[in-house]
Amino acid sequence: MTTVAEEADRKPLMGLTGLSTVQIAAWMESQGEPAYRGKQIAEWIYRKGARSFEEMKNLPVALREQMAMEAEIGCSEVHLKQQASDGTVKCLLKLRDGQIIECVLLPYEDRVSVCLSTQIGCAMGCRFCATAQGGFTRNLTVGEIVDQLLTLQQFSERKITHVVFMGMGEPLLNLENTLTSIERFHEELGIGMRRFTISTVGIVPKILTLAERDLPITLAVSLHAPEDETRRGFMPVSRKWDVPTLLDACRHYFERTGRRVTFEYLLLKEVNDTPDHARDLAALLKGFPCLVNLIPFNYVSTEQGFQRPEVSRVQVFRAILEKTGIQVTQRQERGHDIDAACGQLRGKHLGKPLKLI
Ligand code: SAH
């Protein structure tokens, strides 16, 4: 137990996770240590998976002890971990301020993907989304974003190869921290730029800002409807930027970066999944170099009572798109037995106590 006076005396710890090797080396120098010690520490954090200074065996014991008093590695602890029969690992992480976020490890045959959060909660209010129901709390720091991947890497023998920002929150509303995290993953872990996907609800000015950065990352846009009337029924953001304006921004992104845009299309039974919707979508995207990713609704209890379409409805929808030459993929259903859909696990957990496994 610490006394109140001791708590007050305690200096805040320097968070090292999320800093680059150069920044860690500079900080070590500012502490009167040689820069190469910083490089060693960065090596441990990023490439050897260390979660404490104690593990850093090539550092003198005294330095390890001193570091532990002045700095910290990691920004979170695993609050809950669930592993599905298909290998998907979903984690709830508890941050230093007690907030809970979600992240997911998705091992496939040819790659290991992670799905990361960029915000605590979300302000976008999409009516089908579990995260939206809890409202928005705050942006995540670079350290908190980077730490999700480092935590998930502990649960995979294979190296993480792909990163999608499709967890909690709207990445384009935390753009700088999201991009700095990508830079760290690229430079410190060697993940190729083309292996990052940022998914957005469609914040037009931020799509244009991202285009100006001219990075070869994939932009995924949650379109979910071919026209505004339908889209406005469940995505409040569409009142701000209509579908034609959003499409123009996507076209600009493609022209600037040369990267084909992915359009995500969430299928809600009888709301946006009819053959007419498919035909309108095909007409809208005709000639646009893109990929459509169909996502059958993962059940979340909402006032509207959305339903998941049957497989046959999805097949009809898909066939109409493909007939017009649009490339279509369908989100591989994973981790069903562990609530791997957006915000589901956290939502359940905050609502009632869950058993730790
Ligand atoms: N805010 C960003 C990224 C987070 S959501 C965005 O909107 O794109 C990632 C994807 O999951 C989005 O396409 C989102 O619409 C979708 N999604 C949200 N709730 C869902 C649900 N209940 N079932 C299936 N997909 C869902």
XYZ file of C-alpha atoms and ligand atoms in Angstrom:
383
model
C 0.000 0.000 0.000
C 1.267 3.477 -0.843
C 0.360 6.513 1.181
C -1.342 9.546 -0.335
C 1.928 11.509 -0.022
C 3.885 8.795 -1.830
C 1.316 8.758 -4.636
C 1.609 12.518 -5.020
C 5.431 12.301 -5.117
C 5.469 9.697 -7.812
C 6.624 11.007 -11.180
C 4.485 9.948 -14.122
C 6.194 7.108 -15.977
C 7.528 7.716 -19.466
C 5.544 5.508 -21.853
C 7.942 3.903 -24.340
C 5.518 1.774 -26.363
C 4.566 3.731 -29.469
C 7.849 5.687 -29.647
C 10.261 5.003 -32.501
C 13.737 3.558 -31.938
C 15.185 7.031 -32.603
C 12.851 8.601 -30.031
C 13.647 5.968 -27.403
C 17.381 6.435 -28.025
C 16.996 10.223 -27.665
C 15.081 9.795 -24.433
C 17.782 7.490 -23.034
C 20.397 10.096 -23.879
C 18.342 12.716 -22.065
C 18.542 10.402 -19.052
C 22.348 10.373 -19.296
C 22.544 6.908 -20.859
C 24.181 6.029 -24.170
C 21.864 6.020 -27.195
C 22.616 2.371 -27.979
C 20.826 1.392 -24.779
C 17.697 2.952 -26.262
C 18.170 0.901 -29.406
C 18.418 -2.228 -27.288
C 15.219 -1.335 -25.445
C 13.372 -0.689 -28.722
C 14.617 -4.036 -29.999
C 13.117 -5.735 -26.931
C 9.797 -3.914 -27.153
C 9.185 -4.291 -30.876
C 11.072 -7.333 -32.029
C 11.504 -9.543 -28.994
C 8.086 -9.031 -27.439
C 9.304 -7.906 -24.001
C 6.582 -6.694 -21.666
C 8.924 -5.614 -18.834
C 12.451 -4.247 -18.330
C 13.239 -7.318 -16.271
C 13.241 -9.433 -19.440
C 15.912 -7.279 -21.124
C 18.822 -9.543 -20.361
C 21.499 -7.552 -22.219
C 20.877 -4.528 -20.006
C 22.708 -4.254 -16.654
C 20.457 -5.180 -13.739
C 20.851 -1.741 -12.174
C 19.730 -0.052 -15.397
C 16.730 -2.368 -15.677
C 15.720 -1.478 -12.140
C 16.215 2.226 -12.723
C 14.199 2.078 -15.950
C 11.336 0.297 -14.232
C 11.031 3.271 -11.891
C 11.057 5.878 -14.655
C 9.428 4.350 -17.687
C 6.894 1.779 -18.680
C 6.305 -0.647 -21.509
C 2.794 -1.397 -22.663
C -0.329 0.646 -22.031
C -2.780 -2.034 -21.085
C -3.392 -5.393 -19.485
C -5.383 -8.256 -20.944
C -8.756 -8.080 -19.258
C -10.392 -10.916 -21.136
C -9.137 -13.279 -23.809
C -11.286 -15.575 -25.883
C -10.091 -18.042 -28.463
C -12.461 -19.388 -31.101
C -12.267 -22.831 -32.634
C -11.026 -21.266 -35.909
C -8.000 -19.718 -34.146
C -9.440 -16.197 -33.862
C -8.356 -14.546 -30.603
C -10.373 -11.676 -29.281
C -9.049 -9.547 -26.443
C -10.504 -6.953 -24.202
C -7.684 -4.724 -22.990
C -7.913 -2.584 -19.906
C -6.132 0.746 -20.352
C -4.403 2.673 -17.572
C -7.511 4.799 -16.975
C -9.687 1.704 -16.617
C -11.290 1.993 -20.071
C -11.868 -1.191 -22.035
C -11.072 -1.654 -25.732
C -11.271 -4.567 -28.147
C -8.784 -6.037 -30.597
C -8.750 -9.261 -32.586
C -6.134 -11.639 -34.005
C -7.229 -13.374 -37.216
C -4.892 -16.139 -38.391
C -5.433 -17.267 -41.995
C -3.471 -19.781 -44.009
C -1.546 -17.172 -45.965
C -1.393 -14.288 -43.473
C -1.966 -13.205 -39.901
C -4.236 -10.206 -39.580
C -5.133 -8.025 -36.644
C -8.156 -5.796 -36.254
C -7.383 -2.761 -34.085
C -9.395 -0.035 -32.359
C -8.580 3.660 -32.751
C -11.049 5.199 -30.305
C -12.812 4.325 -27.090
C -16.392 4.106 -28.264
C -17.531 5.930 -31.393
C -19.440 9.124 -32.158
C -20.759 8.077 -35.575
C -23.979 6.536 -34.292
C -24.467 3.851 -36.992
C -27.662 2.136 -35.928
C -26.531 -1.428 -36.580
C -23.243 -1.130 -34.644
C -22.645 -2.314 -31.088
C -19.822 0.185 -30.458
C -22.037 3.138 -31.378
C -24.506 2.247 -28.668
C -22.088 3.236 -25.906
C -21.257 6.669 -27.411
C -17.780 8.214 -27.686
C -15.257 8.532 -24.851
C -11.873 9.546 -26.316
C -9.222 8.960 -28.968
C -6.579 6.322 -28.349
C -2.935 7.392 -28.121
C -0.280 6.026 -30.481
C 0.986 3.851 -27.620
C -2.478 2.427 -27.011
C -2.936 1.581 -30.693
C 0.544 0.051 -31.058
C 0.154 -1.905 -27.827
C -2.880 -3.762 -29.192
C -0.766 -5.334 -31.925
C 2.142 -6.109 -29.583
C -0.288 -7.771 -27.177
C -1.896 -9.877 -29.915
C 1.526 -10.885 -31.263
C 2.094 -12.741 -27.974
C -0.759 -15.057 -28.909
C 0.558 -15.938 -32.356
C 3.613 -17.972 -33.211
C 3.490 -16.587 -36.733
C 4.342 -12.948 -37.323
C 1.485 -10.532 -37.817
C 1.461 -9.528 -41.489
C -1.679 -7.397 -41.987
C -3.435 -4.679 -39.998
C -7.015 -3.499 -40.428
C -8.402 -0.541 -38.519
C -11.901 -1.922 -38.187
C -12.220 -2.238 -34.449
C -13.858 0.330 -32.225
C -14.020 3.909 -33.422
C -13.606 5.999 -36.558
C -9.901 5.980 -37.594
C -10.180 9.093 -39.760
C -11.264 11.080 -36.701
C -8.034 10.002 -35.006
C -6.024 10.234 -38.182
C -2.647 11.451 -36.923
C -2.368 8.782 -34.221
C -3.545 6.127 -36.655
C -0.944 7.161 -39.242
C 1.855 7.370 -36.678
C 0.936 3.844 -35.532
C 1.164 2.659 -39.143
C 4.597 4.285 -39.411
C 5.756 2.427 -36.283
C 4.414 -0.913 -37.540
C 6.089 -0.304 -40.892
C 9.444 0.895 -39.605
C 9.806 -1.066 -36.391
C 8.126 -4.323 -37.421
C 8.657 -4.284 -41.180
C 4.977 -4.590 -42.126
C 4.577 -3.464 -45.767
C 2.523 -0.312 -46.364
C 0.161 -2.166 -48.683
C -0.843 -4.410 -45.825
C -2.722 -1.739 -43.901
C -6.421 -1.024 -44.330
C -8.178 1.969 -42.845
C -11.942 1.578 -42.708
C -14.081 4.704 -42.557
C -17.722 5.560 -42.248
C -16.983 8.165 -44.952
C -15.559 11.402 -43.519
C -15.023 13.184 -46.840
C -12.510 15.934 -45.852
C -10.362 13.347 -44.055
C -10.398 11.039 -47.086
C -8.984 13.989 -49.047
C -6.354 14.644 -46.360
C -5.355 10.993 -46.430
C -5.135 11.097 -50.238
C -2.656 13.981 -49.958
C -0.351 11.814 -47.850
C -0.056 9.572 -50.885
C 0.521 6.376 -48.910
C -0.090 3.005 -50.558
C -2.508 1.876 -47.858
C -5.980 0.516 -48.606
C -8.963 2.723 -47.978
C -12.137 0.827 -47.111
C -15.375 2.791 -47.086
C -18.479 1.591 -45.262
C -20.943 2.411 -48.020
C -23.763 0.054 -47.029
C -26.279 1.606 -49.445
C -26.259 2.800 -53.072
C -28.224 5.983 -52.401
C -28.845 8.510 -49.670
C -32.380 7.686 -48.661
C -31.487 4.165 -47.566
C -28.126 5.197 -46.149
C -29.660 7.967 -44.043
C -31.923 5.414 -42.446
C -29.053 3.872 -40.498
C -25.914 6.032 -40.930
C -26.315 9.557 -39.510
C -22.991 10.583 -41.104
C -24.644 10.418 -44.531
C -26.621 13.554 -43.713
C -23.339 15.454 -43.780
C -21.853 14.048 -46.992
C -24.101 12.483 -49.592
C -23.204 9.413 -51.636
C -22.086 11.303 -54.795
C -19.739 13.510 -52.726
C -18.360 10.441 -50.966
C -17.799 8.687 -54.287
C -15.958 11.742 -55.639
C -13.615 11.658 -52.645
C -12.991 7.937 -53.229
C -12.254 8.585 -56.894
C -9.772 11.263 -55.849
C -8.150 8.820 -53.423
C -7.701 6.313 -56.240
C -6.320 8.893 -58.661
C -3.847 10.222 -56.103
C -2.611 6.938 -54.631
C -3.325 4.432 -57.412
C -4.917 2.218 -54.760
C -8.210 0.583 -55.535
C -10.848 1.467 -52.945
C -12.746 -1.228 -51.069
C -16.434 -0.606 -50.481
C -17.830 -2.462 -47.537
C -21.488 -3.348 -47.878
C -23.257 -4.515 -44.753
C -26.307 -6.571 -45.662
C -29.405 -5.909 -43.549
C -32.341 -8.080 -44.464
C -34.995 -6.225 -46.460
C -33.364 -2.881 -45.645
C -30.532 -2.721 -48.199
C -30.197 -6.263 -49.569
C -32.834 -6.485 -52.331
C -32.002 -7.112 -56.003
C -32.912 -3.458 -56.667
C -30.281 -2.317 -54.189
C -27.752 -4.590 -55.872
C -28.605 -3.172 -59.310
C -28.342 0.413 -58.024
C -25.007 -0.380 -56.420
C -23.725 -1.947 -59.629
C -24.784 1.164 -61.587
C -23.172 3.470 -59.035
C -19.821 1.692 -59.110
C -19.718 0.919 -62.834
C -16.271 1.602 -64.209
C -14.821 2.531 -60.831
C -11.729 0.470 -59.926
C -12.909 -0.992 -56.656
C -13.680 -4.090 -54.687
C -16.966 -4.696 -52.883
C -16.782 -6.563 -49.600
C -20.143 -7.978 -48.554
C -20.718 -8.276 -44.819
C -23.844 -10.103 -43.648
C -25.128 -8.370 -40.505
C -23.771 -9.758 -37.255
C -26.601 -9.690 -34.829
C -26.634 -6.722 -32.461
C -29.779 -5.918 -30.566
C -31.057 -2.508 -31.722
C -34.344 -0.623 -31.652
C -34.746 -1.164 -35.380
C -34.436 -4.927 -34.931
C -32.186 -5.495 -37.964
C -31.910 -9.024 -39.286
C -29.243 -11.000 -41.061
C -30.184 -12.061 -44.586
C -30.263 -15.741 -45.469
C -27.411 -17.156 -47.541
C -29.653 -17.304 -50.612
C -30.369 -13.542 -50.467
C -26.643 -12.820 -50.197
C -25.954 -15.055 -53.192
C -28.515 -13.245 -55.354
C -27.082 -9.857 -54.340
C -23.563 -10.999 -55.082
C -24.458 -12.505 -58.456
C -26.005 -9.228 -59.662
C -22.820 -7.317 -58.836
C -20.557 -9.927 -60.392
C -22.600 -10.020 -63.586
C -21.727 -6.368 -64.167
C -18.026 -7.092 -63.708
C -17.623 -5.804 -60.154
C -15.164 -7.748 -58.050
C -16.848 -9.021 -54.915
C -15.536 -10.682 -51.774
C -17.480 -11.776 -48.772
C -16.195 -11.228 -45.273
C -15.049 -14.588 -44.000
C -17.140 -15.380 -40.994
C -14.815 -15.919 -38.105
C -14.970 -16.201 -34.377
C -18.755 -16.539 -34.273
C -18.551 -18.522 -31.058
C -16.739 -15.619 -29.352
C -18.718 -12.535 -30.463
C -15.994 -11.330 -32.815
C -18.221 -8.686 -34.447
C -17.496 -5.040 -33.910
C -18.017 -3.965 -30.297
C -19.990 -7.057 -29.417
C -17.719 -8.507 -26.800
C -17.130 -5.223 -25.045
C -20.830 -4.398 -25.152
C -21.710 -7.683 -23.503
C -18.934 -7.366 -21.009
C -19.935 -3.889 -19.865
C -23.528 -5.038 -19.588
C -22.947 -8.088 -17.423
C -19.982 -9.887 -15.911
C -18.338 -12.395 -18.249
C -16.390 -15.425 -17.190
C -12.679 -15.257 -17.948
C -11.276 -18.123 -19.964
N -15.701 3.389 -38.169
C -15.134 2.613 -39.218
C -14.414 1.352 -38.744
C -15.039 0.501 -37.670
S -16.385 -0.532 -38.068
C -16.180 2.287 -40.260
O -17.343 2.626 -40.062
O -15.835 1.759 -41.308
C -15.802 -1.758 -39.187
C -16.895 -2.309 -40.114
O -17.822 -3.144 -39.387
C -17.731 -1.212 -40.769
O -17.926 -1.508 -42.129
C -19.028 -1.310 -39.995
O -20.106 -0.748 -40.689
C -19.150 -2.796 -39.765
N -20.115 -3.193 -38.728
C -20.528 -2.491 -37.651
N -21.469 -3.172 -36.975
C -21.663 -4.335 -37.630
C -22.506 -5.452 -37.424
N -23.350 -5.517 -36.402
N -22.433 -6.470 -38.306
C -21.555 -6.448 -39.347
N -20.736 -5.417 -39.581
C -20.788 -4.365 -38.742
